DNA sequence: CGTTTTTGACCAGCGC
DNA sequence: GCGCTGGTCAAAAACG
């Protein structure tokens, strides 16, 4: 009988710890979300100024930092792309450049060029041209596929073109960094908690339903708070040293 | 077997 | 005109 009580108490303690961890993650994400909103406001203001000087449309360029283990040179931006060409080398960059067309709509004029950065080979440079003349990608495209590796990139972009979207938000969910930063002191006192945090986040990131639901919730939240804001969502994977 | 990717060929633009 | 480069096409290959 006592054993059962102890087991239950242990479970309760474990759940409390998990609860604390998740709350911490949520707070971290909330802080980041607030920062992003401020950033979006700044961009809005800046664009307002810029547009008064020039209305010329430049190709958009985004930079994607990839996980070292991820060999796929693919930017998961929610749209479906058809590859129609590749150049082995270009003048300014020896790495191959791939050419993509938007495959969501046959008449969509948007094209994308993808190439590994010459400065940092862990960065993929994607250049977008044109604007989508159709709706955003269906929600299933936001879900991580079972066959492919989970999204491992942190996207830093400017002006990713999307239909009827004037701004874009990028969410960096590299929770490991945040947890490490927030709990740096605690870690020394309580190393076990840190391991549990890792386990907890690992299990969450491995769950496609969680990722899809989270992406959906964030999109919903953004749409309700700022109807003109688009979203690029990338889910960060653990830092490599955790796998050591 | 249909879809997607790869890859060599082709074309246009640009500088010399 | 020639060579180089970037972009596109389309047949072949690979894949599910």
mmCIF file of N, CA and C in Angstrom, chain A residues 125-236:
data_model
loop_
_atom_site.group_PDB
_atom_site.id
_atom_site.type_symbol
_atom_site.label_atom_id
_atom_site.label_comp_id
_atom_site.label_asym_id
_atom_site.label_seq_id
_atom_site.Cartn_x
_atom_site.Cartn_y
_atom_site.Cartn_z
ATOM 1 N N UNK A 125 20.704 29.896 -48.849
ATOM 2 C CA UNK A 125 20.160 31.170 -49.299
ATOM 3 C C UNK A 125 19.060 30.891 -50.308
ATOM 4 N N UNK A 126 17.863 31.332 -50.003
ATOM 5 C CA UNK A 126 16.730 31.149 -50.917
ATOM 6 C C UNK A 126 16.277 32.512 -51.413
ATOM 7 N N UNK A 127 16.210 32.660 -52.712
ATOM 8 C CA UNK A 127 15.769 33.920 -53.312
ATOM 9 C C UNK A 127 14.409 33.722 -53.964
ATOM 10 N N UNK A 128 13.467 34.563 -53.571
ATOM 11 C CA UNK A 128 12.106 34.468 -54.116
ATOM 12 C C UNK A 128 11.871 35.593 -55.103
ATOM 13 N N UNK A 129 11.172 35.259 -56.176
ATOM 14 C CA UNK A 129 10.785 36.271 -57.168
ATOM 15 C C UNK A 129 9.297 36.184 -57.435
ATOM 16 N N UNK A 130 8.639 37.306 -57.411
ATOM 17 C CA UNK A 130 7.219 37.361 -57.723
ATOM 18 C C UNK A 130 6.345 37.178 -56.501
ATOM 19 N N UNK A 131 5.070 37.256 -56.727
ATOM 20 C CA UNK A 131 4.082 37.110 -55.653
ATOM 21 C C UNK A 131 3.114 36.005 -55.996
ATOM 22 N N UNK A 132 2.739 35.230 -54.990
ATOM 23 C CA UNK A 132 1.772 34.154 -55.210
ATOM 24 C C UNK A 132 0.404 34.740 -55.581
ATOM 25 N N UNK A 133 -0.206 34.165 -56.598
ATOM 26 C CA UNK A 133 -1.534 34.632 -57.001
ATOM 27 C C UNK A 133 -2.616 33.665 -56.543
ATOM 28 N N UNK A 134 -2.325 32.968 -55.475
ATOM 29 C CA UNK A 134 -3.301 32.005 -54.939
ATOM 30 C C UNK A 134 -3.158 32.025 -53.436
ATOM 31 N N UNK A 135 -3.986 31.255 -52.754
ATOM 32 C CA UNK A 135 -3.966 31.215 -51.304
ATOM 33 C C UNK A 135 -2.731 30.557 -50.766
ATOM 34 N N UNK A 136 -2.581 30.646 -49.426
ATOM 35 C CA UNK A 136 -1.444 30.048 -48.752
ATOM 36 C C UNK A 136 -1.557 28.533 -48.816
ATOM 37 N N UNK A 137 -0.448 27.874 -48.556
ATOM 38 C CA UNK A 137 -0.403 26.423 -48.613
ATOM 39 C C UNK A 137 -1.409 25.813 -47.651
ATOM 40 N N UNK A 138 -1.894 24.660 -48.025
ATOM 41 C CA UNK A 138 -2.834 23.972 -47.158
ATOM 42 C C UNK A 138 -2.142 23.570 -45.877
ATOM 43 N N UNK A 139 -2.932 23.378 -44.823
ATOM 44 C CA UNK A 139 -2.357 23.146 -43.513
ATOM 45 C C UNK A 139 -1.539 21.868 -43.450
ATOM 46 N N UNK A 140 -1.836 20.903 -44.298
ATOM 47 C CA UNK A 140 -1.060 19.668 -44.217
ATOM 48 C C UNK A 140 0.372 19.868 -44.662
ATOM 49 N N UNK A 141 0.586 20.973 -45.386
ATOM 50 C CA UNK A 141 1.963 21.234 -45.782
ATOM 51 C C UNK A 141 2.780 21.771 -44.627
ATOM 52 N N UNK A 142 2.107 22.241 -43.639
ATOM 53 C CA UNK A 142 2.823 22.720 -42.474
ATOM 54 C C UNK A 142 3.212 21.584 -41.547
ATOM 55 N N UNK A 143 2.526 20.501 -41.717
ATOM 56 C CA UNK A 143 2.846 19.367 -40.861
ATOM 57 C C UNK A 143 4.120 18.699 -41.344
ATOM 58 N N UNK A 144 4.943 18.294 -40.400
ATOM 59 C CA UNK A 144 6.138 17.587 -40.811
ATOM 60 C C UNK A 144 5.775 16.223 -41.343
ATOM 61 N N UNK A 145 6.339 15.844 -42.458
ATOM 62 C CA UNK A 145 6.035 14.548 -43.023
ATOM 63 C C UNK A 145 6.720 13.468 -42.224
ATOM 64 N N UNK A 146 6.154 12.302 -42.268
ATOM 65 C CA UNK A 146 6.722 11.210 -41.485
ATOM 66 C C UNK A 146 8.027 10.734 -42.058
ATOM 67 N N UNK A 147 8.213 10.904 -43.351
ATOM 68 C CA UNK A 147 9.418 10.384 -43.983
ATOM 69 C C UNK A 147 10.597 11.327 -43.857
ATOM 70 N N UNK A 148 10.301 12.613 -43.865
ATOM 71 C CA UNK A 148 11.398 13.557 -43.840
ATOM 72 C C UNK A 148 11.795 13.865 -42.413
ATOM 73 N N UNK A 149 13.002 14.423 -42.276
ATOM 74 C CA UNK A 149 13.466 14.823 -40.967
ATOM 75 C C UNK A 149 12.681 16.048 -40.533
ATOM 76 N N UNK A 150 12.525 16.259 -39.254
ATOM 77 C CA UNK A 150 11.797 17.427 -38.795
ATOM 78 C C UNK A 150 12.526 18.690 -39.209
ATOM 79 N N UNK A 151 11.763 19.751 -39.216
ATOM 80 C CA UNK A 151 12.359 21.037 -39.592
ATOM 81 C C UNK A 151 13.493 21.372 -38.645
ATOM 82 N N UNK A 152 14.607 21.762 -39.220
ATOM 83 C CA UNK A 152 15.781 21.957 -38.385
ATOM 84 C C UNK A 152 16.384 23.315 -38.610
ATOM 85 N N UNK A 153 15.638 24.215 -39.170
ATOM 86 C CA UNK A 153 16.272 25.452 -39.537
ATOM 87 C C UNK A 153 15.760 26.648 -38.763
ATOM 88 N N UNK A 154 16.603 27.615 -38.682
ATOM 89 C CA UNK A 154 16.212 28.890 -38.156
ATOM 90 C C UNK A 154 16.200 29.840 -39.325
ATOM 91 N N UNK A 155 15.042 30.372 -39.645
ATOM 92 C CA UNK A 155 14.930 31.174 -40.839
ATOM 93 C C UNK A 155 15.078 32.635 -40.489
ATOM 94 N N UNK A 156 15.985 33.284 -41.184
ATOM 95 C CA UNK A 156 16.134 34.722 -41.041
ATOM 96 C C UNK A 156 15.825 35.331 -42.387
ATOM 97 N N UNK A 157 14.745 36.019 -42.505
ATOM 98 C CA UNK A 157 14.356 36.447 -43.834
ATOM 99 C C UNK A 157 14.041 37.920 -43.891
ATOM 100 N N UNK A 158 13.874 38.381 -45.103
ATOM 101 C CA UNK A 158 13.279 39.673 -45.297
ATOM 102 C C UNK A 158 12.319 39.594 -46.463
ATOM 103 N N UNK A 159 11.085 39.912 -46.205
ATOM 104 C CA UNK A 159 10.081 40.052 -47.262
ATOM 105 C C UNK A 159 9.826 38.793 -48.059
ATOM 106 N N UNK A 160 9.616 37.706 -47.403
ATOM 107 C CA UNK A 160 9.183 36.519 -48.144
ATOM 108 C C UNK A 160 7.838 36.815 -48.749
ATOM 109 N N UNK A 161 7.706 36.697 -50.058
ATOM 110 C CA UNK A 161 6.452 37.087 -50.689
ATOM 111 C C UNK A 161 5.346 36.097 -50.417
ATOM 112 N N UNK A 162 4.239 36.602 -49.986
ATOM 113 C CA UNK A 162 3.074 35.756 -49.792
ATOM 114 C C UNK A 162 1.849 36.543 -50.199
ATOM 115 N N UNK A 163 0.830 35.818 -50.595
ATOM 116 C CA UNK A 163 -0.358 36.474 -51.068
ATOM 117 C C UNK A 163 -0.999 37.293 -49.961
ATOM 118 N N UNK A 164 -1.251 38.536 -50.248
ATOM 119 C CA UNK A 164 -1.956 39.421 -49.335
ATOM 120 C C UNK A 164 -1.286 39.499 -47.973
ATOM 121 N N UNK A 165 -0.044 39.296 -47.928
ATOM 122 C CA UNK A 165 0.641 39.386 -46.658
ATOM 123 C C UNK A 165 1.751 40.416 -46.765
ATOM 124 N N UNK A 166 1.668 41.390 -45.906
ATOM 125 C CA UNK A 166 2.645 42.459 -45.978
ATOM 126 C C UNK A 166 3.863 42.185 -45.124
ATOM 127 N N UNK A 167 3.695 41.371 -44.121
ATOM 128 C CA UNK A 167 4.814 41.116 -43.241
ATOM 129 C C UNK A 167 4.887 39.645 -42.907
ATOM 130 N N UNK A 168 6.018 39.246 -42.393
ATOM 131 C CA UNK A 168 6.195 37.864 -42.019
ATOM 132 C C UNK A 168 6.875 37.788 -40.672
ATOM 133 N N UNK A 169 6.553 36.739 -39.971
ATOM 134 C CA UNK A 169 7.166 36.513 -38.668
ATOM 135 C C UNK A 169 7.909 35.204 -38.715
ATOM 136 N N UNK A 170 9.068 35.177 -38.120
ATOM 137 C CA UNK A 170 9.795 33.930 -38.008
ATOM 138 C C UNK A 170 9.930 33.583 -36.551
ATOM 139 N N UNK A 171 9.578 32.392 -36.233
ATOM 140 C CA UNK A 171 9.645 31.966 -34.851
ATOM 141 C C UNK A 171 10.744 30.936 -34.689
ATOM 142 N N UNK A 172 11.660 31.247 -33.837
ATOM 143 C CA UNK A 172 12.769 30.344 -33.565
ATOM 144 C C UNK A 172 12.438 29.569 -32.316
ATOM 145 N N UNK A 173 12.227 28.294 -32.485
ATOM 146 C CA UNK A 173 11.863 27.480 -31.342
ATOM 147 C C UNK A 173 13.007 26.612 -30.870
ATOM 148 N N UNK A 174 14.190 27.140 -30.913
ATOM 149 C CA UNK A 174 15.338 26.408 -30.384
ATOM 150 C C UNK A 174 15.266 26.479 -28.860
ATOM 151 N N UNK A 175 14.349 25.711 -28.328
ATOM 152 C CA UNK A 175 14.072 25.801 -26.896
ATOM 153 C C UNK A 175 15.275 25.438 -26.057
ATOM 154 N N UNK A 176 16.120 24.639 -26.617
ATOM 155 C CA UNK A 176 17.285 24.199 -25.848
ATOM 156 C C UNK A 176 18.104 25.388 -25.390
ATOM 157 N N UNK A 177 18.307 26.296 -26.275
ATOM 158 C CA UNK A 177 19.111 27.459 -25.930
ATOM 159 C C UNK A 177 18.467 28.217 -24.776
ATOM 160 N N UNK A 178 17.151 28.428 -24.929
ATOM 161 C CA UNK A 178 16.441 29.220 -23.946
ATOM 162 C C UNK A 178 16.450 28.525 -22.600
ATOM 163 N N UNK A 179 16.174 27.242 -22.628
ATOM 164 C CA UNK A 179 16.152 26.495 -21.370
ATOM 165 C C UNK A 179 17.527 26.566 -20.728
ATOM 166 N N UNK A 180 18.546 26.404 -21.540
ATOM 167 C CA UNK A 180 19.903 26.445 -21.023
ATOM 168 C C UNK A 180 20.194 27.812 -20.420
ATOM 169 N N UNK A 181 19.772 28.869 -21.128
ATOM 170 C CA UNK A 181 20.055 30.213 -20.645
ATOM 171 C C UNK A 181 19.297 30.501 -19.356
ATOM 172 N N UNK A 182 18.023 30.171 -19.371
ATOM 173 C CA UNK A 182 17.189 30.503 -18.228
ATOM 174 C C UNK A 182 17.613 29.730 -16.987
ATOM 175 N N UNK A 183 17.993 28.507 -17.203
ATOM 176 C CA UNK A 183 18.226 27.635 -16.066
ATOM 177 C C UNK A 183 19.699 27.362 -15.817
ATOM 178 N N UNK A 184 20.516 28.221 -16.292
ATOM 179 C CA UNK A 184 21.936 27.968 -16.199
ATOM 180 C C UNK A 184 22.371 27.706 -14.769
ATOM 181 N N UNK A 185 21.877 28.544 -13.848
ATOM 182 C CA UNK A 185 22.262 28.399 -12.455
ATOM 183 C C UNK A 185 21.670 27.150 -11.838
ATOM 184 N N UNK A 186 20.385 26.956 -12.186
ATOM 185 C CA UNK A 186 19.683 25.810 -11.609
ATOM 186 C C UNK A 186 20.322 24.500 -12.027
ATOM 187 N N UNK A 187 20.850 24.518 -13.230
ATOM 188 C CA UNK A 187 21.425 23.276 -13.742
ATOM 189 C C UNK A 187 22.497 22.729 -12.816
ATOM 190 N N UNK A 188 23.302 23.640 -12.303
ATOM 191 C CA UNK A 188 24.387 23.192 -11.448
ATOM 192 C C UNK A 188 23.845 22.572 -10.162
ATOM 193 N N UNK A 189 22.745 23.161 -9.681
ATOM 194 C CA UNK A 189 22.160 22.642 -8.448
ATOM 195 C C UNK A 189 21.340 21.400 -8.730
ATOM 196 N N UNK A 190 20.704 21.365 -9.890
ATOM 197 C CA UNK A 190 19.763 20.308 -10.175
ATOM 198 C C UNK A 190 19.978 19.782 -11.586
ATOM 199 N N UNK A 191 20.974 18.984 -11.753
ATOM 200 C CA UNK A 191 21.283 18.453 -13.076
ATOM 201 C C UNK A 191 20.210 17.540 -13.601
ATOM 202 N N UNK A 192 19.532 16.840 -12.676
ATOM 203 C CA UNK A 192 18.488 15.925 -13.092
ATOM 204 C C UNK A 192 17.347 16.618 -13.791
ATOM 205 N N UNK A 193 16.993 17.791 -13.316
ATOM 206 C CA UNK A 193 15.906 18.539 -13.932
ATOM 207 C C UNK A 193 16.233 18.872 -15.368
ATOM 208 N N UNK A 194 17.482 19.244 -15.598
ATOM 209 C CA UNK A 194 17.883 19.607 -16.953
ATOM 210 C C UNK A 194 17.724 18.445 -17.908
ATOM 211 N N UNK A 195 18.096 17.269 -17.412
ATOM 212 C CA UNK A 195 17.947 16.084 -18.265
ATOM 213 C C UNK A 195 16.475 15.847 -18.565
ATOM 214 N N UNK A 196 15.628 16.060 -17.535
ATOM 215 C CA UNK A 196 14.195 15.844 -17.755
ATOM 216 C C UNK A 196 13.634 16.863 -18.740
ATOM 217 N N UNK A 197 14.151 18.060 -18.623
ATOM 218 C CA UNK A 197 13.732 19.092 -19.571
ATOM 219 C C UNK A 197 14.062 18.643 -20.986
ATOM 220 N N UNK A 198 15.281 18.116 -21.140
ATOM 221 C CA UNK A 198 15.677 17.644 -22.475
ATOM 222 C C UNK A 198 14.751 16.549 -22.961
ATOM 223 N N UNK A 199 14.478 15.605 -22.048
ATOM 224 C CA UNK A 199 13.617 14.489 -22.441
ATOM 225 C C UNK A 199 12.240 14.986 -22.847
ATOM 226 N N UNK A 200 11.759 15.911 -22.027
ATOM 227 C CA UNK A 200 10.419 16.442 -22.266
ATOM 228 C C UNK A 200 10.340 17.133 -23.622
ATOM 229 N N UNK A 201 11.307 18.023 -23.869
ATOM 230 C CA UNK A 201 11.289 18.766 -25.133
ATOM 231 C C UNK A 201 11.529 17.826 -26.298
ATOM 232 N N UNK A 202 12.427 16.862 -26.100
ATOM 233 C CA UNK A 202 12.689 15.893 -27.173
ATOM 234 C C UNK A 202 11.415 15.158 -27.552
ATOM 235 N N UNK A 203 10.689 14.711 -26.534
ATOM 236 C CA UNK A 203 9.469 13.956 -26.828
ATOM 237 C C UNK A 203 8.442 14.841 -27.532
ATOM 238 N N UNK A 204 8.400 16.113 -27.129
ATOM 239 C CA UNK A 204 7.451 17.023 -27.777
ATOM 240 C C UNK A 204 7.825 17.267 -29.224
ATOM 241 N N UNK A 205 9.116 17.478 -29.453
ATOM 242 C CA UNK A 205 9.550 17.776 -30.817
ATOM 243 C C UNK A 205 9.438 16.566 -31.726
ATOM 244 N N UNK A 206 9.428 15.377 -31.114
ATOM 245 C CA UNK A 206 9.302 14.175 -31.940
ATOM 246 C C UNK A 206 7.854 13.911 -32.315
ATOM 247 N N UNK A 207 6.960 14.587 -31.623
ATOM 248 C CA UNK A 207 5.546 14.343 -31.847
ATOM 249 C C UNK A 207 5.019 15.251 -32.957
ATOM 250 N N UNK A 208 4.725 14.675 -34.136
ATOM 251 C CA UNK A 208 4.229 15.493 -35.258
ATOM 252 C C UNK A 208 2.926 16.203 -34.916
ATOM 253 N N UNK A 209 2.106 15.565 -34.083
ATOM 254 C CA UNK A 209 0.832 16.186 -33.738
ATOM 255 C C UNK A 209 1.057 17.451 -32.930
ATOM 256 N N UNK A 210 2.041 17.390 -32.018
ATOM 257 C CA UNK A 210 2.347 18.580 -31.227
ATOM 258 C C UNK A 210 2.827 19.705 -32.122
ATOM 259 N N UNK A 211 3.744 19.386 -33.028
ATOM 260 C CA UNK A 211 4.305 20.411 -33.913
ATOM 261 C C UNK A 211 3.206 21.020 -34.776
ATOM 262 N N UNK A 212 2.361 20.139 -35.335
ATOM 263 C CA UNK A 212 1.293 20.638 -36.205
ATOM 264 C C UNK A 212 0.310 21.488 -35.412
ATOM 265 N N UNK A 213 -0.042 20.998 -34.210
ATOM 266 C CA UNK A 213 -1.001 21.729 -33.396
ATOM 267 C C UNK A 213 -0.422 23.065 -32.973
ATOM 268 N N UNK A 214 0.857 23.059 -32.626
ATOM 269 C CA UNK A 214 1.491 24.295 -32.189
ATOM 270 C C UNK A 214 1.534 25.306 -33.327
ATOM 271 N N UNK A 215 1.924 24.822 -34.500
ATOM 272 C CA UNK A 215 1.977 25.706 -35.668
ATOM 273 C C UNK A 215 0.610 26.298 -35.944
ATOM 274 N N UNK A 216 -0.390 25.435 -35.840
ATOM 275 C CA UNK A 216 -1.753 25.884 -36.107
ATOM 276 C C UNK A 216 -2.177 26.931 -35.081
ATOM 277 N N UNK A 217 -1.849 26.672 -33.815
ATOM 278 C CA UNK A 217 -2.237 27.588 -32.749
ATOM 279 C C UNK A 217 -1.568 28.941 -32.922
ATOM 280 N N UNK A 218 -0.296 28.923 -33.295
ATOM 281 C CA UNK A 218 0.434 30.183 -33.479
ATOM 282 C C UNK A 218 -0.161 30.961 -34.638
ATOM 283 N N UNK A 219 -0.446 30.245 -35.732
ATOM 284 C CA UNK A 219 -1.030 30.909 -36.905
ATOM 285 C C UNK A 219 -2.370 31.533 -36.545
ATOM 286 N N UNK A 220 -3.170 30.747 -35.811
ATOM 287 C CA UNK A 220 -4.477 31.244 -35.395
ATOM 288 C C UNK A 220 -4.313 32.486 -34.534
ATOM 289 N N UNK A 221 -3.373 32.408 -33.603
ATOM 290 C CA UNK A 221 -3.133 33.526 -32.699
ATOM 291 C C UNK A 221 -2.723 34.764 -33.468
ATOM 292 N N UNK A 222 -1.828 34.570 -34.437
ATOM 293 C CA UNK A 222 -1.352 35.697 -35.220
ATOM 294 C C UNK A 222 -2.478 36.284 -36.064
ATOM 295 N N UNK A 223 -3.236 35.385 -36.675
ATOM 296 C CA UNK A 223 -4.315 35.851 -37.548
ATOM 297 C C UNK A 223 -5.352 36.657 -36.777
ATOM 298 N N UNK A 224 -5.598 36.248 -35.541
ATOM 299 C CA UNK A 224 -6.600 36.964 -34.779
ATOM 300 C C UNK A 224 -6.048 38.273 -34.246
ATOM 301 N N UNK A 225 -4.737 38.327 -33.981
ATOM 302 C CA UNK A 225 -4.173 39.551 -33.430
ATOM 303 C C UNK A 225 -3.749 40.531 -34.494
ATOM 304 N N UNK A 226 -3.294 40.011 -35.601
ATOM 305 C CA UNK A 226 -2.847 40.897 -36.657
ATOM 306 C C UNK A 226 -3.168 40.237 -37.981
ATOM 307 N N UNK A 227 -4.255 40.633 -38.573
ATOM 308 C CA UNK A 227 -4.761 39.931 -39.745
ATOM 309 C C UNK A 227 -3.868 40.063 -40.961
ATOM 310 N N UNK A 228 -2.965 40.985 -40.937
ATOM 311 C CA UNK A 228 -2.125 41.211 -42.109
ATOM 312 C C UNK A 228 -0.746 40.588 -41.960
ATOM 313 N N UNK A 229 -0.562 39.797 -40.949
ATOM 314 C CA UNK A 229 0.772 39.247 -40.717
ATOM 315 C C UNK A 229 0.844 37.808 -41.182
ATOM 316 N N UNK A 230 1.808 37.494 -41.996
ATOM 317 C CA UNK A 230 2.028 36.132 -42.436
ATOM 318 C C UNK A 230 2.960 35.439 -41.479
ATOM 319 N N UNK A 231 3.201 34.204 -41.716
ATOM 320 C CA UNK A 231 4.020 33.447 -40.773
ATOM 321 C C UNK A 231 4.916 32.458 -41.473
ATOM 322 N N UNK A 232 6.169 32.490 -41.062
ATOM 323 C CA UNK A 232 7.068 31.398 -41.404
ATOM 324 C C UNK A 232 7.434 30.744 -40.097
ATOM 325 N N UNK A 233 7.106 29.530 -39.958
ATOM 326 C CA UNK A 233 7.357 28.852 -38.695
ATOM 327 C C UNK A 233 8.416 27.793 -38.887
ATOM 328 N N UNK A 234 9.436 27.874 -38.064
ATOM 329 C CA UNK A 234 10.440 26.828 -38.108
ATOM 330 C C UNK A 234 10.650 26.299 -36.711
ATOM 331 N N UNK A 235 10.728 25.033 -36.613
ATOM 332 C CA UNK A 235 10.925 24.417 -35.319
ATOM 333 C C UNK A 235 12.368 23.990 -35.186
ATOM 334 N N UNK A 236 13.049 24.489 -34.171
ATOM 335 C CA UNK A 236 14.452 24.178 -34.005
ATOM 336 C C UNK A 236 14.647 22.841 -33.336
#
